[in-house]
PDB file of C-alpha atoms in Angstrom:
ATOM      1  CA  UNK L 428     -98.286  43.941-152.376  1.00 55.00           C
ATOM      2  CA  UNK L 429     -97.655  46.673-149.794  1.00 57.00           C
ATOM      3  CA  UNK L 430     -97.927  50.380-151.055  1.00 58.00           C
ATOM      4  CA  UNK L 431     -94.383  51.920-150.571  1.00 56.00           C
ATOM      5  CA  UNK L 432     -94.426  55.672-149.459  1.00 58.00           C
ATOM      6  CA  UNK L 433     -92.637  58.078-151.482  1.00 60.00           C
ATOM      7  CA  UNK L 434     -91.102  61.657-149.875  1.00 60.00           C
ATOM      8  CA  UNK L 435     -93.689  63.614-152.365  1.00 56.00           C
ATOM      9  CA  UNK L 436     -96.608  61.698-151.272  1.00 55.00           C
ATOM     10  CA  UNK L 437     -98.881  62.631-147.869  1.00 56.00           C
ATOM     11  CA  UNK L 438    -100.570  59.556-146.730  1.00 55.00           C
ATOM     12  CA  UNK L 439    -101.062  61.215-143.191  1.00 53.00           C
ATOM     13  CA  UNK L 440     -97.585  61.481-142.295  1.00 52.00           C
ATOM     14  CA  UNK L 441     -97.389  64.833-140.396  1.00 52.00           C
ATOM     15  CA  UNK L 442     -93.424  64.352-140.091  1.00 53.00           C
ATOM     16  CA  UNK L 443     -93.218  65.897-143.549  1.00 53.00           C
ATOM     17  CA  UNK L 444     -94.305  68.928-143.036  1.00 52.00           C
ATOM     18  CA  UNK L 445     -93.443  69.838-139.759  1.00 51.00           C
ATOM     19  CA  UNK L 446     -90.820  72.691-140.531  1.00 52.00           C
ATOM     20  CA  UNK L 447     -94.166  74.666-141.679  1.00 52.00           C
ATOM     21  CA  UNK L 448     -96.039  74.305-138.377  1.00 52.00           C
ATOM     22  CA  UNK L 449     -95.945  75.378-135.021  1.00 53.00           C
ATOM     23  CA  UNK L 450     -98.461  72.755-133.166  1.00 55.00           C
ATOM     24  CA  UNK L 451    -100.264  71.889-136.498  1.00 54.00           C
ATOM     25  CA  UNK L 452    -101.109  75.884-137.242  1.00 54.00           C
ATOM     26  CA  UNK L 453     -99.094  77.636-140.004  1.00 54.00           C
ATOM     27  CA  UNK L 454     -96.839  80.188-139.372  1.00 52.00           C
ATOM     28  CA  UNK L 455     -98.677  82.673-141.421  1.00 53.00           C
ATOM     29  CA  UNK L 456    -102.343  81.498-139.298  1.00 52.00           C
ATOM     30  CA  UNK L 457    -100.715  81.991-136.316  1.00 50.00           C
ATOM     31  CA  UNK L 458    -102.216  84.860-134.447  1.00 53.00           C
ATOM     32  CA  UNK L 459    -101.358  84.926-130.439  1.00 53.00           C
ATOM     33  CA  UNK L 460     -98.746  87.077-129.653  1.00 54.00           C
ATOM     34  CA  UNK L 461     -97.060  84.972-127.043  1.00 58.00           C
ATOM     35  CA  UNK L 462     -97.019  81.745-128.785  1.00 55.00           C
ATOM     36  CA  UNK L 463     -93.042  80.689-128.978  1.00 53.00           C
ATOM     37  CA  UNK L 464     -92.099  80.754-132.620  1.00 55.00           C
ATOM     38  CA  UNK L 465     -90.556  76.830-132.671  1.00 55.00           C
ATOM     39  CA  UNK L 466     -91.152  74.160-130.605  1.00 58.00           C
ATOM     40  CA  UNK L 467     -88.195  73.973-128.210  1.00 57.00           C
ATOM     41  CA  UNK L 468     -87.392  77.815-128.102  1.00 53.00           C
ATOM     42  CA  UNK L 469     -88.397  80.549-125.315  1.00 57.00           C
ATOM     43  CA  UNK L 470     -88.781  83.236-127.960  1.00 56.00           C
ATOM     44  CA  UNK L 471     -92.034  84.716-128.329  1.00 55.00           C
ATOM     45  CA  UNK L 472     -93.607  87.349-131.044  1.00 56.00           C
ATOM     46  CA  UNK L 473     -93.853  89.660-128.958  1.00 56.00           C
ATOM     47  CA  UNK L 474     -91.002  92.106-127.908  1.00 54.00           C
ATOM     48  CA  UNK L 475     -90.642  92.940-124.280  1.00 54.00           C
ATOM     49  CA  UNK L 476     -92.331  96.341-123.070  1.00 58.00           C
ATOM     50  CA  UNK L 477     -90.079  98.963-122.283  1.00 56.00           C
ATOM     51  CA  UNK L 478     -89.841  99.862-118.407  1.00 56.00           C
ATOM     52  CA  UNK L 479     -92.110 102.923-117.294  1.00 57.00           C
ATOM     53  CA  UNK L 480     -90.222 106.428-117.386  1.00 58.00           C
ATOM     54  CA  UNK L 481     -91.323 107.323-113.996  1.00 61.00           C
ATOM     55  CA  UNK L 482     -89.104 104.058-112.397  1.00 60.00           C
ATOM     56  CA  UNK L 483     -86.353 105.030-113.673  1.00 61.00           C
ATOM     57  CA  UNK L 484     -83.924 107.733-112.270  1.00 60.00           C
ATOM     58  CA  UNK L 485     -82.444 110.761-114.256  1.00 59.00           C
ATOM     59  CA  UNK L 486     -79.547 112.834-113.163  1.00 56.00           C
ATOM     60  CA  UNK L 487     -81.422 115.593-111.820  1.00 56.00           C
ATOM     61  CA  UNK L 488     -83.134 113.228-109.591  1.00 49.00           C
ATOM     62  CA  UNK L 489     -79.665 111.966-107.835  1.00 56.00           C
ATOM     63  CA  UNK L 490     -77.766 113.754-106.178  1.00 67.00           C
ATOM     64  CA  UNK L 491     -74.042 115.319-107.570  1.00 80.00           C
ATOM     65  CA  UNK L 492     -71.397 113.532-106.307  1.00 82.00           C
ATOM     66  CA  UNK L 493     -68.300 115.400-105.548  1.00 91.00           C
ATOM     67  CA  UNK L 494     -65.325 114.851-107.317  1.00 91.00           C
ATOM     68  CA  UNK L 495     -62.589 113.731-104.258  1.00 93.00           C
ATOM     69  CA  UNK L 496     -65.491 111.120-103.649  1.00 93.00           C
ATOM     70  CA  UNK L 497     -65.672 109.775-106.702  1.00 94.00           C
ATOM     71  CA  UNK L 498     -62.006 109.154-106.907  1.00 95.00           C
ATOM     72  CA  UNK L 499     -62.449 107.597-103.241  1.00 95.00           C
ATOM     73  CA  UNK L 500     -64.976 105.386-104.553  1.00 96.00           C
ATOM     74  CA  UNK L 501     -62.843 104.511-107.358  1.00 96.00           C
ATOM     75  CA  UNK L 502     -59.833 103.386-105.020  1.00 96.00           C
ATOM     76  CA  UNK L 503     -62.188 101.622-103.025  1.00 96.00           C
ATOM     77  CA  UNK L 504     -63.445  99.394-105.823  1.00 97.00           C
ATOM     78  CA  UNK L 505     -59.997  98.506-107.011  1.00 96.00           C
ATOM     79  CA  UNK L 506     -58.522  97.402-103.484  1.00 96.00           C
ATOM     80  CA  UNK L 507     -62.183  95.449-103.248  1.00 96.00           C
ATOM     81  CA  UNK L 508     -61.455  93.491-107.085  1.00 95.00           C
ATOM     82  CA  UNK L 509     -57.837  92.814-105.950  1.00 94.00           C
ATOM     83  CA  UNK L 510     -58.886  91.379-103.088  1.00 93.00           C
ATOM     84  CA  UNK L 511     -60.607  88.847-105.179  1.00 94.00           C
ATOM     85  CA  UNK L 512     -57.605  88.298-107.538  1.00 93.00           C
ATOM     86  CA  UNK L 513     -56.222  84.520-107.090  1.00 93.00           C
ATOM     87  CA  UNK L 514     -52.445  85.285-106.975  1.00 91.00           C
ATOM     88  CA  UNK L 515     -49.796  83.037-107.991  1.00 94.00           C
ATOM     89  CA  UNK L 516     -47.415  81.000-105.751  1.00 96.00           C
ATOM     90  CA  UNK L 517     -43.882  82.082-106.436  1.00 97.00           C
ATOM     91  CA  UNK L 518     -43.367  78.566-108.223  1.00 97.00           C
ATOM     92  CA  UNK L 519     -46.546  79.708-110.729  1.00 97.00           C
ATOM     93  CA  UNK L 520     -45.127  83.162-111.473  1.00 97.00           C
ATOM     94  CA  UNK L 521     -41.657  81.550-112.327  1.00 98.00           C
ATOM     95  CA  UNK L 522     -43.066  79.059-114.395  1.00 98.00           C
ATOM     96  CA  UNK L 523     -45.229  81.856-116.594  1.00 97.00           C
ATOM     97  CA  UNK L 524     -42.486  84.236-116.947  1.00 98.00           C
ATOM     98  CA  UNK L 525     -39.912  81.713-118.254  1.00 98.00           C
ATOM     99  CA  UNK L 526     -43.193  80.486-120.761  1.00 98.00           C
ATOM    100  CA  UNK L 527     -43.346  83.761-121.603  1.00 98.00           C
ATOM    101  CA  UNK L 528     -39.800  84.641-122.291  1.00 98.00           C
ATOM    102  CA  UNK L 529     -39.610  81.149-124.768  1.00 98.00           C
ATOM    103  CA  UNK L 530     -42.325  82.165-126.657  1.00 98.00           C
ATOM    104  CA  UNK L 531     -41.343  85.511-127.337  1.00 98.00           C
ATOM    105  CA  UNK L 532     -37.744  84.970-128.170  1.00 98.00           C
ATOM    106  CA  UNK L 533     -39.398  81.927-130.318  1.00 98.00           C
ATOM    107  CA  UNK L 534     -41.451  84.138-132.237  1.00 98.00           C
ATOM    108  CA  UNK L 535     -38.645  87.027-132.295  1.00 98.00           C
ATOM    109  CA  UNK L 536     -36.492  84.223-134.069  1.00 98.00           C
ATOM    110  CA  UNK L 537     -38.926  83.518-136.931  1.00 98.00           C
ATOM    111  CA  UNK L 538     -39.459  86.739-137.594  1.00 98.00           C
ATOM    112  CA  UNK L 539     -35.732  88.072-137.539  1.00 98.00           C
ATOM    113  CA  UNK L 540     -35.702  84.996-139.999  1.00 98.00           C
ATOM    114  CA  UNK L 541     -37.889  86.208-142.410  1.00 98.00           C
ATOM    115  CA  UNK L 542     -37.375  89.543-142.347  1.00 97.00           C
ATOM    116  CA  UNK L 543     -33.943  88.365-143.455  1.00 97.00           C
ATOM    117  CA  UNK L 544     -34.906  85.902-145.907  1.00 96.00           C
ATOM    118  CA  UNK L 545     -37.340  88.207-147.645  1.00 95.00           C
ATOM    119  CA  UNK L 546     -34.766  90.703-147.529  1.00 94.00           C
ATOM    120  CA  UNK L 547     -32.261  88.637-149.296  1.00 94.00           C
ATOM    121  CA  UNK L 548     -35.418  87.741-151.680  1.00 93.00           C
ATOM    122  CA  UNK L 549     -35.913  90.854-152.754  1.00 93.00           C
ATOM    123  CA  UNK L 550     -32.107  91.845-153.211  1.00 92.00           C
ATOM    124  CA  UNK L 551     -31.805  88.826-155.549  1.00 91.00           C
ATOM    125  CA  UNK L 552     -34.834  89.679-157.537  1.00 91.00           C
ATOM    126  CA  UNK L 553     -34.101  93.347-157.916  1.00 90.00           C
ATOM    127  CA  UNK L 554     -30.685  93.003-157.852  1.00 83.00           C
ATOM    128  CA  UNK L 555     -28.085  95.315-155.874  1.00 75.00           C
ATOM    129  CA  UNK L 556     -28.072  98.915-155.902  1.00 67.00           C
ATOM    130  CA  UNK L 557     -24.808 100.159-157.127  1.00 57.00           C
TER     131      UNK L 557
END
């Protein structure tokens, strides 16, 4: 008669107990710091090191930029982003704005409806002030 393997039972079956084990070491016996934590993930144990201070660039190492260029820059960048901007064909804009227009006087109308229905509500339950 063939033995029949219960879920409590090891009879070599690593499958059971691979939530503990990160190729067959324990979590708690694992000791390199770049070993990814699970099997299929890029994280490791190890946090990135922080960038050296001397790369990176305070304020007193740039120079001050004047005020009427910053605004120039900023008018610069804006033209530049519009220039990327997909606009609509007269046909698209018509469409949207008539969308637009349905859905708000849609939602206007449900709302004008129950404000007056709760108003009512509350008239009838209080009663009518004399």
């Amino acid at each position: 008669m063939a033995k029949s393997k219960r879920r409590g039972e090891d009879d070599g079956d690593e499958r059971l107990n691979d939530d503990a084990t990160v190729d067959g070491v324990a979590d708690d016996d694992a000791t390199d710091a770049d070993e990814p934590v699970s099997r299929g993930g890029t994280a490791t144990r190890k946090r990135a090191q922080a960038e050296p201070a001397e790369g990176r660039k305070t304020r007193k190492d740039t120079e001050r930029i004047g005020l009427f260029a910053r605004i120039a820059r900023f008018f610069r960048e804006v033209v530049a982003e519009l220039r990327k901007v997909i606009w609509p064909t007269r046909k698209e804009l018509l469409t949207y704005t008539a969308v637009v227009v349905t859905f708000v006087a849609v939602m206007l109308a449900i709302v004008a409806g129950l404000d007056y229905g709760f108003a009512k509500a509350v008239l009838w339950v209080f009663g009518e002030p004399s």
